[in-house]
Amino acid sequence: MFRKSFQVDGVHVRQARFYCSAAAYGCFKINGSPVSQDLLNPGYTHYDKRNLYSVYDVGSLLRQGTNVISAVLGNGFYNEIGKVATWGFESARWRNRARMTCMLRMEMEDGTVREILSDGSWRTAVGPYLVNNIYAGDKYDSRLEKKGWELAGYDDSGWQEAMVVSAPSPLLAAQKMPAIRVSEELGAQGFRSQGDTLFIYDFGKNISGFCKLRIQGNSGTQVGLQHGEIKLPNNRLEVGNIACYYSPMEDKEFQTDTYMLNGELQELSPQFCYHGFQYVEVRTSQPVHLTKESLRAEFFHTALEPVGMFECSDELFNKLSAATHVSYLSNLQSIPTDCPQREKNGWTADAHMSMDLALLNYDGILLYEKWLDDFLDNQNDSGRISGIIPSAQWGYDDWIGPVWDAAMFGIPMTLYYYYGDTRPIEKMWPACVKYLNYLKGRENTEKTVTYGIGDWVYYKTQTPTDYTTTCYYYFDNRLMAEFARLLGKDGTAYEQKAQYLRQLIQCKYFDREKALFSNGSQAAQGVALYLGLVPKEYEQRVADNLSQMIAANGGALDCGMLGSKTILRMLCKYGYADQAFQIANRTEAPSWGNWIKRGLTSLAETWNLSPTFKDASLNHVFLGDIHAWMYQYLAGINYDEAQPGFKHILLQPYFVKGLDWAKGSYRSPMGMVKSEWVRRHGRIVLDVEIPANTSATLSVDGKKQELHSGRHHFVYEKTKNKH
Ligand code: BGC
């Protein structure tokens, strides 16, 4: 805890701004009022390379006379105490005691400017904040609270002088992306008690955030709130599916906030952690009275603005749509993460695979631009990047590899498609050059690279990873050639490399007789078609084979992450939209619908969920591309690579059998795009809206039609769903 008193006398303040940064987190107040509603701020970075600051308008918080600025600091990923989790944050090269810097800049009515800075004149104490750990939770002893310490008039003579310490990094940069904020407060939907010391709450939805507890108990009563995704039949919490990479800290459990009560009626919530949870088990050391209303859940995440909407006549799809929103948002904590409970890590491929669903639903460019800065900070001297970004040194390993690393090419490319902005590409260019030089050094005698993981979390059939890595090595080079073209650079070498790898893949992994790639798996065909690796004259046959192998498998997918991104898209492209719909609509495992049928409100990490759910995270977004597929293939709203940023729109709705209507809207950088169709008396009625100063090409049944901005209405007698 830090406090600083200062006087404002005589002259009035015309305008006041508060600039602040911390490693890891700072909760700043002026005269007891928070300077903002932002949580866990600033955003997570490689703390020794770059720190972020925020600026707030705080004029209304100041007054004549004595004023107080206060701050409480939290550890986050900057100061991971002890070996709590697997990823080595406890030995991060940046690790140090939490620290902050701030400046209050007041412009006075008489034109003078006054600044209050963080310096050695501040006072500091520890108070009730005993422990905080991003994985384990906060520990807070409310008996140690110092009443009124954030207000004027508090006697801080017993406090120590704040220590002036070095900045964590040489670079203090403005945080341009939206901060983390509460988007929804949830009341419990279920509540059970076992005696008066054990309670379990069900919030009905699997989210990221923390809880607010209203409680009164004997002074010294210890209350533990453990958070998890599974409730056992005996009404106890199960954390086995998420605590697997966690080693208990001394007297601290995974995802558990602990409070010591002070005897008064209290409202308590943690400040420096977040959890992934649907259920909360509350355990107290002495009897207390708690009701269903005593605990509320705060769902929070980086507060991106929604820009998309998709709805259709299929209830399962609407539930999947809701689950995708929850999982995407739960995994936005100033970086895109894999899961909010177990890892909280910025796994590169997880975000890459989710780019379309991300940008169709939310205005994400500032968040991803920030995360690309983290890629720059992450790259080591050899040119390598790690599987998680940021990383404290963990994950620069061969077992992860180029399919994951491809995010550094795919993310700036996708930002360009959606926003028409080349700056992320420009920024990444030197890092991409360096990375491809690194991969060159890793090539085998066939002049490709083969290490790493690929079609991760596959169901039964594994696709060989030497094949998928080579495919993504091709992808990197092809995008690099495109980057060069966009930036006016010479991309010949990348173009040639891409062509070489395409030929190599066709020679080595393509059986022309059977028209099958690699080991003939579903994902192998999906990836080849999606990345454009199939010789033109074989494309339809490969797609036919993909369709047939799924039909022969009882209409079920048998793939992992790469298949989940590519297969439905490719089936639609090559004339099998009805089959894609049937796959998407399945509720038997392996399928998205199976998660929903089994009661999940979020997207799971694997298709293979055991009856108890105990084996995986239930809040991963990387298999969620089906939601983008709904926008792009059912509503039919697509960017045009040749005229990005929705200057020209490709409208290509598939009126699939089994769906009565679908509607999607997307607030593109050029304005609102809408597409909506319904079956009426055996016909299809389609209404579309194209923003001003744009145009669109509508494709239905292979017929293309140019549209100008404005509203358009079409009626189709019959369609074949072929484009
Ligand atoms: C994470 C994934 C990640 C994978 C890669 C898992 O533990 O949760 O989402 O991409 O590891 O190995």
XYZ file of C-alpha atoms and ligand atoms in Angstrom:
735
model
C 0.000 0.000 0.000
C 1.259 3.459 -0.895
C -0.123 6.886 -0.089
C 0.751 10.440 -0.888
C -1.017 13.558 0.477
C -0.819 16.904 -1.223
C -2.569 20.244 -1.032
C -4.693 22.024 -3.590
C -5.237 25.491 -2.168
C -6.655 28.656 -3.655
C -6.353 28.098 -7.392
C -8.863 25.657 -8.884
C -7.917 22.688 -11.029
C -9.069 23.115 -14.624
C -8.092 19.703 -15.856
C -6.282 16.771 -14.279
C -4.844 13.640 -15.804
C -3.432 10.680 -13.997
C -0.729 8.627 -15.735
C 0.114 5.305 -14.136
C 1.945 2.076 -14.693
C 2.848 -0.850 -12.492
C 4.548 -4.202 -12.583
C 2.459 -6.190 -12.432
C -0.754 -4.471 -11.283
C -1.653 -1.202 -9.607
C -5.009 -0.246 -8.080
C -4.876 3.528 -7.903
C -7.350 5.757 -6.103
C -7.704 9.466 -5.520
C -9.432 10.438 -2.276
C -10.708 6.874 -1.950
C -12.266 6.697 -5.440
C -10.719 4.426 -8.066
C -9.187 6.357 -10.974
C -11.052 3.934 -13.276
C -13.036 0.708 -13.362
C -10.121 -1.115 -15.056
C -9.015 -4.377 -13.464
C -5.643 -6.143 -13.482
C -4.097 -3.147 -15.159
C -1.758 -2.536 -16.936
C -1.698 -5.358 -19.479
C 0.755 -8.217 -19.310
C 4.033 -7.805 -21.237
C 7.599 -9.109 -21.131
C 8.124 -6.827 -18.180
C 11.851 -6.367 -18.743
C 11.275 -5.222 -22.333
C 8.185 -3.052 -22.215
C 5.743 -1.682 -19.661
C 2.387 -0.148 -20.379
C 0.837 2.950 -18.859
C -2.731 4.210 -18.796
C -4.045 7.765 -18.606
C -7.248 8.808 -16.864
C -9.191 12.027 -16.583
C -9.414 12.538 -12.811
C -10.445 16.185 -12.488
C -13.701 15.304 -10.743
C -11.886 13.356 -8.007
C -9.836 16.315 -6.768
C -10.944 18.951 -4.307
C -9.688 21.991 -2.431
C -7.539 21.239 0.593
C -5.760 17.963 1.274
C -5.949 15.244 -1.367
C -4.596 11.705 -1.286
C -3.402 9.415 -4.040
C -3.226 5.788 -2.982
C -2.024 2.623 -4.651
C -2.028 -1.083 -3.879
C 0.244 -3.299 -5.943
C -0.187 -6.873 -7.112
C 2.275 -9.464 -8.381
C 0.688 -10.975 -11.497
C 3.214 -12.564 -13.831
C 5.883 -10.092 -12.710
C 6.489 -11.561 -9.305
C 5.369 -15.164 -9.184
C 6.094 -16.258 -5.639
C 7.415 -19.800 -5.376
C 7.105 -22.540 -7.939
C 3.357 -22.522 -8.334
C 2.913 -23.472 -11.959
C 4.849 -25.212 -14.706
C 5.892 -22.288 -16.865
C 8.823 -20.997 -14.868
C 7.506 -17.543 -13.961
C 9.093 -17.909 -10.530
C 12.493 -17.709 -12.225
C 11.568 -15.080 -14.808
C 14.520 -12.855 -15.670
C 12.239 -9.872 -14.975
C 11.071 -11.109 -11.593
C 11.194 -8.555 -8.820
C 9.035 -6.999 -6.140
C 5.928 -5.283 -7.439
C 6.477 -1.612 -8.299
C 4.675 1.331 -9.817
C 5.158 4.754 -11.285
C 2.573 7.491 -11.601
C 2.066 11.169 -12.249
C -0.858 13.434 -11.533
C -0.748 16.388 -13.895
C -3.015 19.270 -12.926
C -3.632 22.272 -15.146
C -4.746 25.078 -12.859
C -7.241 27.841 -13.635
C -4.407 30.402 -13.608
C -2.620 28.529 -16.398
C 0.076 26.995 -14.232
C 0.747 23.272 -14.238
C 1.410 21.166 -11.151
C 2.659 17.620 -11.102
C 2.595 15.101 -8.278
C 5.014 12.273 -8.986
C 5.688 8.900 -7.426
C 8.893 9.409 -5.455
C 10.532 8.764 -2.103
C 8.108 11.117 -0.335
C 5.303 8.536 -0.569
C 4.504 6.403 2.493
C 4.119 2.648 2.433
C 2.758 -0.207 4.579
C 1.638 -3.816 4.078
C -1.767 -3.978 5.756
C -4.273 -6.717 4.937
C -2.758 -7.804 1.595
C -0.888 -10.935 2.694
C -0.318 -12.924 -0.506
C -1.396 -12.676 -4.088
C -0.690 -15.055 -6.890
C -2.171 -15.039 -10.357
C -2.778 -18.813 -10.277
C -3.441 -19.412 -6.604
C -5.463 -16.321 -5.725
C -5.386 -13.583 -3.109
C -5.066 -13.884 0.644
C -6.436 -10.971 2.626
C -6.704 -10.467 6.389
C -9.384 -7.865 6.926
C -8.442 -7.544 10.602
C -5.343 -5.726 9.378
C -7.243 -3.136 7.370
C -6.189 0.452 8.045
C -9.391 2.432 8.213
C -9.405 5.621 6.199
C -5.894 5.201 4.834
C -6.940 6.301 1.355
C -8.429 9.534 2.642
C -7.070 12.860 3.868
C -6.397 13.114 7.562
C -5.095 9.576 8.071
C -2.039 9.432 10.289
C 0.661 7.635 8.310
C 3.529 8.588 10.604
C 3.987 4.912 11.497
C 4.383 4.002 7.844
C 7.686 3.627 6.054
C 9.144 5.745 3.319
C 8.563 4.329 -0.129
C 11.697 3.070 -1.810
C 12.680 4.501 -5.161
C 13.459 1.505 -7.362
C 14.497 1.026 -10.946
C 11.994 0.739 -13.765
C 11.395 -2.852 -14.877
C 12.238 -1.953 -18.489
C 13.595 0.961 -20.478
C 10.340 1.309 -22.431
C 7.162 2.788 -21.013
C 4.537 2.699 -23.752
C 0.928 3.842 -23.896
C -1.614 1.077 -23.514
C -3.832 1.629 -26.515
C -6.037 -1.420 -26.267
C -9.108 -1.441 -24.051
C -8.408 -2.488 -20.476
C -9.979 -5.375 -18.561
C -13.445 -4.565 -17.238
C -16.451 -6.353 -15.823
C -18.963 -7.094 -18.580
C -21.521 -8.972 -16.536
C -22.341 -9.627 -12.901
C -23.900 -13.024 -12.343
C -26.062 -14.174 -9.458
C -25.902 -17.831 -8.447
C -28.297 -20.183 -10.203
C -27.668 -23.003 -7.800
C -26.713 -23.048 -4.132
C -26.180 -25.913 -1.669
C -24.824 -25.931 1.839
C -23.448 -28.800 3.865
C -23.752 -27.621 7.440
C -22.712 -24.055 8.127
C -19.097 -24.238 7.009
C -19.336 -25.625 3.465
C -21.254 -24.091 0.572
C -21.251 -24.558 -3.170
C -22.415 -22.008 -5.721
C -23.263 -22.622 -9.370
C -23.205 -19.545 -11.609
C -24.745 -21.366 -14.555
C -22.020 -20.294 -16.949
C -18.283 -21.013 -17.197
C -16.527 -17.643 -17.112
C -13.365 -15.765 -16.156
C -13.269 -13.351 -13.273
C -13.720 -13.466 -9.537
C -16.433 -13.263 -6.912
C -17.823 -10.658 -4.573
C -18.703 -12.081 -1.176
C -21.040 -10.455 1.349
C -20.415 -12.027 4.701
C -20.395 -11.514 8.432
C -18.596 -13.900 10.758
C -16.588 -14.040 13.951
C -13.371 -12.098 13.774
C -10.585 -14.411 12.663
C -12.841 -16.805 10.754
C -10.971 -18.002 7.700
C -12.972 -18.205 4.481
C -11.666 -19.970 1.388
C -13.317 -19.614 -2.016
C -12.114 -22.243 -4.441
C -13.099 -21.904 -8.099
C -13.579 -24.657 -10.644
C -15.457 -25.925 -13.672
C -16.888 -29.194 -12.351
C -19.264 -30.073 -9.547
C -19.274 -33.671 -8.354
C -22.492 -35.587 -7.630
C -21.788 -35.140 -3.902
C -21.916 -31.354 -4.409
C -18.210 -30.852 -3.918
C -15.927 -29.047 -6.297
C -13.606 -31.001 -8.621
C -10.457 -29.198 -9.779
C -8.588 -32.243 -11.108
C -9.058 -31.136 -14.717
C -7.268 -27.859 -14.191
C -4.911 -28.197 -11.245
C -2.596 -30.581 -13.085
C 0.184 -28.066 -13.793
C -0.012 -26.546 -10.367
C 2.078 -27.256 -7.266
C 0.406 -26.078 -4.074
C 2.002 -23.094 -2.404
C 2.380 -23.232 1.305
C -1.164 -22.998 2.783
C -2.576 -21.914 -0.592
C -4.600 -23.892 -3.093
C -5.153 -23.503 -6.806
C -7.727 -20.829 -7.785
C -8.536 -20.071 -4.141
C -9.076 -16.697 -2.511
C -8.741 -16.609 1.239
C -10.107 -14.027 3.644
C -9.840 -13.559 7.379
C -13.010 -11.913 8.636
C -13.066 -8.979 11.063
C -16.482 -9.476 12.647
C -18.280 -6.750 10.668
C -20.619 -7.133 7.703
C -18.138 -7.143 4.840
C -18.075 -7.138 1.077
C -14.908 -8.857 -0.124
C -13.372 -9.503 -3.499
C -9.810 -10.217 -4.596
C -7.852 -7.677 -6.605
C -4.852 -9.307 -8.183
C -5.973 -12.565 -9.697
C -8.654 -14.031 -11.883
C -10.089 -17.498 -12.100
C -11.856 -19.654 -14.659
C -15.006 -21.068 -13.079
C -18.631 -21.943 -13.047
C -18.687 -23.319 -9.487
C -17.295 -21.922 -6.266
C -16.848 -23.905 -3.092
C -16.784 -21.769 0.039
C -15.219 -23.285 3.147
C -15.092 -21.504 6.475
C -13.163 -22.285 9.663
C -16.128 -21.286 11.856
C -19.881 -21.409 11.231
C -21.287 -18.589 9.082
C -24.657 -17.848 7.542
C -24.536 -17.658 3.743
C -27.377 -17.580 1.240
C -27.630 -17.908 -2.518
C -27.354 -14.123 -2.724
C -24.176 -13.877 -0.617
C -21.888 -14.536 -3.564
C -21.920 -12.874 -6.977
C -19.611 -13.565 -9.895
C -17.949 -10.822 -11.917
C -17.267 -11.856 -15.514
C -14.351 -9.770 -16.769
C -11.962 -9.662 -19.688
C -10.349 -7.181 -22.042
C -13.315 -5.022 -22.958
C -13.382 -5.304 -26.747
C -16.396 -3.816 -28.452
C -18.804 -6.299 -30.007
C -19.155 -5.844 -33.784
C -20.915 -8.998 -34.924
C -24.150 -10.891 -34.504
C -25.168 -14.292 -35.820
C -28.446 -16.075 -35.232
C -30.265 -18.886 -36.998
C -33.169 -21.294 -36.708
C -30.972 -23.991 -35.170
C -30.995 -23.809 -31.373
C -27.807 -25.843 -31.086
C -25.979 -23.299 -33.246
C -27.278 -20.442 -31.137
C -26.014 -22.165 -27.998
C -22.661 -22.805 -29.682
C -22.587 -19.176 -30.621
C -23.133 -18.136 -26.988
C -20.481 -20.622 -25.836
C -17.995 -19.214 -28.340
C -18.548 -15.692 -27.028
C -17.970 -16.863 -23.455
C -14.830 -18.807 -24.316
C -13.379 -16.098 -26.516
C -13.923 -13.423 -23.869
C -12.801 -15.610 -20.956
C -9.550 -15.998 -22.846
C -8.905 -12.298 -23.297
C -6.901 -11.063 -20.355
C -4.810 -8.332 -22.003
C -3.410 -11.126 -24.181
C -5.369 -13.867 -25.914
C -4.942 -16.979 -23.767
C -5.590 -20.712 -24.064
C -7.692 -21.153 -20.948
C -8.517 -18.936 -17.988
C -8.223 -21.538 -15.210
C -5.284 -23.884 -15.769
C -2.699 -22.006 -17.818
C -3.600 -18.381 -18.569
C -0.926 -18.493 -21.275
C -0.747 -16.761 -24.624
C -0.475 -19.934 -26.716
C 0.281 -18.754 -30.232
C -1.762 -21.208 -32.306
C -4.797 -20.917 -30.058
C -5.124 -17.257 -30.956
C -4.172 -17.785 -34.594
C -6.877 -20.414 -35.127
C -9.423 -18.091 -33.501
C -8.694 -14.977 -35.556
C -11.786 -15.117 -37.764
C -14.223 -15.735 -34.937
C -12.418 -13.043 -32.948
C -12.624 -10.296 -35.542
C -16.118 -11.117 -36.786
C -17.398 -10.803 -33.232
C -15.209 -8.092 -31.700
C -13.210 -5.060 -32.727
C -9.856 -6.600 -31.840
C -7.185 -4.763 -33.807
C -5.709 -2.850 -30.859
C -5.480 -5.959 -28.729
C -3.718 -7.960 -31.461
C -1.387 -5.082 -32.312
C -0.366 -5.018 -28.671
C 0.142 -8.772 -28.685
C 2.303 -8.521 -31.795
C 4.557 -6.169 -29.805
C 4.846 -9.033 -27.356
C 6.007 -11.272 -30.238
C 8.778 -8.762 -30.980
C 9.807 -8.744 -27.335
C 9.645 -12.520 -27.235
C 11.881 -13.316 -30.209
C 15.329 -14.410 -29.115
C 18.639 -13.683 -30.804
C 18.469 -16.810 -32.909
C 15.118 -15.679 -34.316
C 13.060 -18.205 -32.459
C 9.792 -17.476 -30.661
C 8.250 -19.500 -27.846
C 4.930 -21.358 -27.861
C 3.502 -19.020 -25.242
C 3.822 -15.254 -25.539
C 4.785 -13.577 -23.244
C 7.130 -16.162 -21.825
C 9.557 -16.076 -18.941
C 11.887 -18.342 -20.974
C 9.671 -21.387 -21.174
C 8.554 -22.882 -24.478
C 11.378 -22.176 -26.955
C 11.236 -25.891 -27.642
C 11.213 -28.157 -30.645
C 8.145 -30.008 -29.441
C 5.987 -26.955 -30.096
C 7.314 -25.827 -33.467
C 6.392 -23.963 -36.665
C 2.649 -24.724 -36.828
C 2.298 -22.765 -33.592
C 4.823 -20.111 -34.659
C 2.824 -19.477 -37.859
C 0.723 -17.083 -35.762
C 3.366 -14.425 -36.367
C 2.458 -14.486 -40.070
C -1.221 -15.368 -39.876
C -2.236 -12.731 -37.346
C -0.906 -9.651 -39.191
C -2.270 -11.076 -42.446
C -5.737 -11.548 -40.947
C -5.676 -8.043 -39.453
C -4.947 -6.782 -42.959
C -7.865 -8.721 -44.446
C -10.320 -7.402 -41.867
C -9.019 -3.851 -41.424
C -7.085 -3.154 -44.608
C -4.183 -1.899 -42.494
C -0.599 -2.845 -43.422
C 1.032 -1.433 -40.296
C 0.977 -4.683 -38.309
C 2.689 -6.344 -41.286
C 5.256 -3.585 -41.466
C 5.947 -3.934 -37.772
C 6.330 -7.701 -37.970
C 8.405 -7.792 -41.156
C 11.905 -7.716 -39.553
C 10.879 -10.344 -36.996
C 9.450 -12.547 -39.737
C 12.672 -12.231 -41.771
C 14.674 -13.224 -38.727
C 12.367 -16.123 -37.929
C 12.527 -17.532 -41.462
C 16.325 -17.276 -41.340
C 16.166 -19.305 -38.182
C 13.982 -21.951 -39.861
C 16.412 -22.087 -42.774
C 19.064 -23.149 -40.313
C 16.777 -25.934 -39.117
C 16.105 -27.418 -42.564
C 16.777 -31.077 -43.285
C 18.226 -32.477 -46.507
C 14.889 -31.965 -48.272
C 15.096 -28.296 -47.395
C 12.060 -28.330 -45.168
C 11.452 -28.378 -41.418
C 9.505 -31.141 -39.747
C 9.556 -30.651 -35.985
C 6.748 -29.691 -33.622
C 3.092 -30.431 -33.036
C 0.349 -30.134 -35.647
C -3.252 -31.319 -35.614
C -3.274 -31.017 -31.825
C -6.004 -32.717 -29.735
C -6.886 -35.078 -32.616
C -9.691 -37.521 -31.943
C -8.460 -40.942 -33.108
C -6.368 -40.381 -36.203
C -3.148 -38.482 -35.929
C -1.922 -36.566 -38.959
C 1.868 -36.841 -39.284
C 3.486 -33.689 -37.975
C 6.314 -33.652 -40.518
C 3.557 -33.078 -43.074
C 1.696 -30.356 -41.146
C 4.926 -28.554 -40.260
C 5.980 -28.539 -43.919
C 2.519 -27.213 -44.854
C 2.868 -24.336 -42.427
C 6.436 -23.660 -43.516
C 4.893 -23.156 -46.961
C 2.186 -20.931 -45.426
C 4.836 -18.717 -43.749
C 6.720 -18.225 -47.008
C 3.602 -17.618 -49.059
C 2.429 -14.950 -46.613
C 5.906 -13.474 -46.519
C 5.859 -13.084 -50.303
C 2.492 -11.360 -49.938
C 3.846 -9.105 -47.162
C 6.720 -8.136 -49.463
C 4.278 -7.246 -52.224
C 2.203 -5.103 -49.859
C 5.234 -3.328 -48.455
C 6.919 -2.832 -51.821
C 9.831 -5.089 -50.932
C 11.476 -7.848 -52.890
C 9.776 -11.102 -51.960
C 11.189 -13.285 -54.745
C 13.127 -15.556 -52.414
C 10.007 -16.210 -50.309
C 7.875 -16.782 -53.382
C 10.407 -19.292 -54.687
C 10.639 -21.024 -51.352
C 6.851 -21.279 -51.165
C 6.715 -22.775 -54.659
C 9.488 -25.197 -53.780
C 7.665 -26.365 -50.649
C 4.368 -26.706 -52.509
C 6.068 -28.977 -55.018
C 7.809 -30.915 -52.303
C 4.483 -31.501 -50.555
C 2.871 -32.604 -53.818
C 5.772 -34.998 -54.553
C 6.277 -36.364 -51.118
C 2.869 -36.333 -49.485
C 0.374 -36.517 -52.333
C -0.791 -39.811 -53.796
C -2.122 -38.779 -57.193
C -3.750 -42.085 -57.857
C -5.852 -41.954 -54.724
C -5.992 -38.156 -54.622
C -5.062 -38.211 -50.949
C -2.533 -36.319 -48.878
C -0.228 -37.727 -46.229
C -1.766 -40.621 -44.296
C -5.193 -39.983 -45.785
C -6.569 -38.359 -42.632
C -9.398 -35.845 -42.688
C -7.174 -33.086 -41.356
C -4.491 -33.772 -43.976
C -7.018 -33.166 -46.770
C -8.604 -30.171 -45.026
C -5.242 -28.465 -44.529
C -4.056 -29.153 -48.099
C -7.224 -27.674 -49.598
C -7.369 -24.735 -47.195
C -3.752 -23.733 -47.760
C -3.999 -24.151 -51.529
C -1.552 -27.052 -51.739
C -3.581 -29.269 -54.044
C -2.808 -29.290 -57.785
C -5.745 -27.468 -59.394
C -6.936 -30.462 -61.390
C -7.118 -32.594 -58.251
C -8.898 -30.199 -55.945
C -12.395 -31.549 -56.494
C -11.244 -35.161 -56.129
C -9.474 -34.429 -52.848
C -12.600 -32.681 -51.581
C -14.740 -35.627 -52.758
C -12.441 -37.936 -50.848
C -12.699 -35.786 -47.748
C -16.470 -35.871 -47.977
C -16.519 -39.624 -48.520
C -14.174 -40.449 -45.665
C -16.355 -38.468 -43.281
C -19.472 -40.208 -44.600
C -17.713 -43.560 -44.151
C -16.947 -42.548 -40.586
C -20.638 -42.303 -39.785
C -20.702 -38.624 -40.708
C -18.298 -37.761 -37.908
C -15.125 -35.747 -37.801
C -11.930 -37.454 -36.781
C -9.394 -34.656 -36.474
C -7.931 -32.067 -34.135
C -7.429 -28.342 -34.191
C -6.250 -27.979 -37.813
C -9.125 -30.087 -39.049
C -11.600 -28.096 -36.987
C -10.465 -24.921 -38.745
C -10.436 -26.242 -42.293
C -12.869 -29.112 -42.896
C -16.279 -27.401 -42.740
C -14.945 -24.531 -44.839
C -13.576 -26.839 -47.520
C -16.685 -29.014 -47.646
C -18.737 -25.892 -48.379
C -16.297 -24.647 -50.973
C -16.392 -27.882 -52.955
C -20.100 -28.560 -52.965
C -20.757 -30.309 -49.670
C -22.400 -27.544 -47.660
C -25.270 -29.793 -46.558
C -22.794 -32.313 -45.226
C -20.873 -29.557 -43.432
C -24.127 -28.509 -41.800
C -24.849 -32.075 -40.708
C -21.388 -32.399 -39.154
C -21.778 -29.079 -37.396
C -25.185 -30.149 -36.160
C -24.103 -33.467 -34.648
C -24.414 -34.063 -30.956
C -22.544 -37.363 -30.745
C -18.831 -37.169 -29.902
C -16.666 -36.020 -31.516
C -18.536 -32.813 -32.156
C -19.071 -29.300 -30.910
C -22.706 -30.155 -30.313
C -21.695 -32.903 -27.939
C -20.296 -30.341 -25.510
C -23.550 -28.419 -25.620
C -25.636 -31.562 -25.282
C -23.643 -32.436 -22.186
C -24.492 -29.105 -20.639
C -21.372 -27.040 -21.254
C -21.779 -23.286 -21.639
C -18.269 -22.823 -23.020
C -16.098 -24.605 -25.599
C -13.932 -27.484 -24.398
C -10.294 -28.296 -25.094
C -10.846 -31.740 -26.626
C -13.438 -33.892 -28.351
C -12.514 -36.685 -25.955
C -14.231 -35.665 -22.768
C -14.702 -38.485 -20.308
C -18.060 -38.848 -18.531
C -16.691 -36.935 -15.539
C -15.130 -34.137 -17.658
C -12.030 -34.607 -15.527
C -9.494 -34.710 -18.352
C -9.403 -31.305 -19.967
C -10.090 -27.634 -19.733
C -13.704 -26.757 -20.385
C -12.903 -23.245 -21.533
C -10.654 -23.239 -24.595
C -11.467 -21.273 -27.731
C -9.115 -22.844 -30.260
C -11.649 -25.335 -31.648
C -14.201 -22.546 -32.006
C -13.785 -21.606 -35.662
C -17.218 -23.138 -36.279
C -18.603 -19.791 -35.158
C -16.709 -17.941 -37.891
C -17.960 -20.612 -40.289
C -21.527 -19.645 -39.356
C -20.869 -16.000 -40.241
C -18.889 -16.749 -43.382
C -20.827 -19.685 -44.840
C -24.338 -19.538 -43.406
C -24.807 -15.752 -43.348
C -22.137 -15.596 -46.042
C -20.275 -12.472 -44.898
C -16.652 -12.478 -46.100
C -13.790 -10.077 -46.666
C -12.170 -9.932 -50.066
C -8.396 -10.461 -49.896
C -7.962 -8.315 -52.994
C -9.814 -5.331 -51.491
C -9.363 -5.790 -47.758
C -11.038 -3.971 -44.884
C -14.441 -4.713 -46.462
C -14.011 -2.167 -49.242
C -15.362 -4.974 -51.330
C -17.421 -7.726 -49.726
C -17.881 -11.312 -50.787
C -21.393 -12.453 -49.954
C -21.791 -16.148 -50.214
C -24.584 -17.585 -48.094
C -25.279 -21.313 -48.247
C -28.956 -22.108 -47.781
C -28.244 -25.460 -46.191
C -30.829 -28.172 -45.817
C -32.060 -28.265 -42.234
C -31.835 -24.555 -41.595
C -34.949 -22.367 -41.969
C -33.279 -19.028 -41.577
C -29.984 -17.400 -40.714
C -28.959 -13.823 -40.118
C -25.645 -12.189 -39.560
C -24.399 -8.677 -39.244
C -20.900 -7.320 -38.983
C -19.862 -3.757 -38.303
C -16.907 -3.605 -40.655
C -14.438 -0.715 -40.759
C -16.521 0.552 -43.710
C -19.861 0.235 -41.924
C -22.546 -2.321 -41.224
C -22.802 -5.421 -43.435
C -25.984 -7.487 -43.088
C -27.121 -10.713 -44.602
C -30.308 -12.478 -43.690
C -32.251 -15.285 -45.374
C -35.395 -17.236 -44.672
C -37.330 -20.049 -46.321
C -40.793 -18.898 -47.276
C -43.302 -21.035 -49.211
C -40.574 -23.162 -50.738
C -38.514 -20.169 -51.760
C -35.515 -18.479 -50.243
C -35.795 -14.797 -49.457
C -32.466 -13.055 -49.009
C -31.954 -9.507 -47.749
C -28.537 -7.919 -47.671
C -27.175 -4.538 -46.723
C -23.911 -3.129 -48.059
C -22.326 -0.057 -46.442
C -21.778 3.224 -48.236
C -18.705 3.484 -50.463
C -18.339 -0.267 -50.740
C -19.510 -2.877 -53.177
C -20.119 -6.581 -52.991
C -20.183 -9.685 -55.096
C -23.054 -11.972 -54.256
C -22.608 -15.631 -55.204
C -25.509 -18.004 -55.097
C -25.532 -21.286 -56.987
C -22.426 -20.385 -58.918
C -24.021 -17.195 -60.236
C -22.210 -14.019 -59.366
C -23.823 -10.641 -59.144
C -22.281 -7.237 -58.416
C -24.020 -5.134 -55.768
C -23.656 -1.483 -54.842
C -24.059 -0.055 -51.382
C -27.557 -0.072 -49.987
C -30.252 -2.674 -49.334
C -31.003 -5.518 -51.717
C -33.777 -8.069 -51.753
C -33.702 -11.410 -53.603
C -36.034 -14.328 -53.997
C -34.729 -17.714 -55.156
C -37.023 -20.444 -56.369
C -34.571 -23.269 -55.880
C -30.924 -23.504 -54.940
C -28.331 -26.200 -55.218
C -25.933 -24.786 -52.679
C -23.071 -24.779 -55.103
C -20.912 -21.739 -55.640
C -2.687 -25.568 -24.091
C -3.100 -25.441 -25.528
C -1.845 -25.269 -26.310
C -1.137 -26.595 -26.207
C 0.060 -26.709 -27.054
C -1.958 -26.857 -23.977
O -1.561 -27.151 -22.690
O -3.751 -25.456 -23.209
O -4.180 -24.749 -25.801
O -1.945 -24.764 -27.581
O -0.878 -26.906 -24.857
O 0.907 -27.664 -26.673
